[in-house]
Amino acid sequence: MKFKGTKYSAIGLLSLSLLLSFFAGRSFLEMRNPKPIFAGPDVKEVKHLSDYAPVLAGTPEDPRVYVMEGEQKGGTVFILGGTHPNEPAGFLSAVTIVENATLERGRLIVIPRANPSGFTHTQPLEGSPQFFSVKTPKGTRSFRFGSRRTNPIHQWPDPNVYVNKEGQKLAGFEIRNLNRSYPGDKRGYLTEKLAYGIMELIRKEKPQISFDLHESSPEYPVTNAIVAHEKSMELATMAKLNLDLLDIDMKLESSPANLRGISHREWGERTTTNPILLETPNPSQGRLRGETTADLIVEGKDKYYLSAANKGLLFTDYTEKGLPLELRVAQHLQTVEEILSVFSSSNPEKAVSFKKIPDLSKLNEKGLGPFLTGIN
Amino acid sequence: MKKSKILNSAVLALTILGLVFAIGTADEEGESPSFEQPILITSIGQSPGAMMAKVLAKRVELEFVFEPTATAEQLEEMDVNTVVAVVGASGKGLGAAGLDIDDEISRVNELICKANELEIPLIVMHIEGAQRRGDMSNQLINKFVPESYYIIVQKSGNDDGLFTQLSDENDIPIKQVEKAAGAAPILDELID
Ligand SMILES: [Zn+2]
């Protein structure tokens, strides 16, 4: 049978493709709407990073800054989540703190979405889903799974080689990687401006400790790790020994002195803060994974990772139970809590301590859902 | 008659007990020299393990000097009676200290020679578990653990039995701990 095109079939096909483009476009643009984060009981002020670095005002890289305060005076601690929007436990740990934590002493400054532009797209060729969701007692809540880098729609084109402010030579696309752009540049590329903004916040707020919350592939040696600058290594070590007793195995890693542009190096070199970067294992980000589904992000179950684990190729324990997101968030939050408590007991006048935080025992008991209802 | 029999047995039992005890103590004394404070805590390979030892030494209030890159010349100037060296190679740690693996091996070699010359005994620890058992770490373990007078190892770092083997071959007492924190009471007990 032969189909002969007519005016009407042309109009039909054209309308069909317009319809398809409409739905595809709508779903694509949906990624640019940030999902809400709800200010919890101890959030005293919600600012923008441009309050510290006006150069960011009106750009796609002006993240919200949540300032939390306890009953009593103390020190200041900075928590950065979402540096890499494809590392959901880092982002969700910061969200969980903003929405739930209460403080006894001190101030906490939290940015859950460090690179907002990175949340507006997914990485090409990764097959990542646009969203994942967590079941809460109030229904399912969905979050964005983004990209490691700034959206090229916001910063383009990439050079062939990126030489950052510290002279470190990197692959061209790393010019859109926030965690290669420190100390940033007020007049540089957008991501460098963002890095500069974060440096400004640290310079102005003078936090005693600054956290950068990440995840990494289970097959990458630096996972289940506390990466510390020389000046924060003793603090990290004390916390690590306490975490051992809770059966949370966080290894210590030194911040490499000769790889420049990374948060734990540049924050430590240029400000008074003690930088700490945390890594939990994330199968939805690793190279060995199979199909990348929203379930993989949340449950962390993947048969290829299981077989790699059985061959001893992973740098983390891995069983058929997977690596659930709530376990990874618990690992982050317990580590933050442990570091703050070690710091506070040796610096009582600069103490920052939680009254309530969903830590390991609470998340083990209740799961993550009850802490993400968005209502406090 | 009956009474003296009981007495005899009691004396015999006590004698045996005493002998066993004496042999036991003599044995222990024969194996490990006495370790005294203050101690030098140093690293073999510049991993964060040395910092862990420092934190543990603080916990049990040992008097110590912390110098991860201590040299033979520095040891000569120091007033220490025991060297506690934590073995574990870290490329990043070496990089931060401006050393490569060959620099590190020759530094530790010279340090141990000097310690022997000054009759300062060496305790080697490995407390970062299986993850700190890569090729570079193994090279350092095989080279320097045999030089020690006492080995403390965290269990998962000895999964393949390397430390037990080095202890057997070189007749060095070894203590295995479940978790790194378990090394603290051992140091406390071991070092006067
Ligand atoms: Zn990351």
PDB file of C-alpha atoms and ligand atoms in Angstrom, chain A residues 84 87 148 214-215, ligand 1:
ATOM      1  CA  HIS A  84      26.839  19.115  42.474  1.00  0.00           C
ATOM      2  CA  GLU A  87      24.636  14.208  44.296  1.00  0.00           C
ATOM      3  CA  ARG A 148      27.313  18.341  38.018  1.00  0.00           C
ATOM      4  CA  HIS A 214      28.923  15.851  48.287  1.00  0.00           C
ATOM      5  CA  GLU A 215      28.512  12.318  47.029  1.00  0.00           C
TER       6      GLU A 215
HETATM    7 ZN    ZN C   1      30.568  16.363  44.265  1.00  0.00          ZN
END
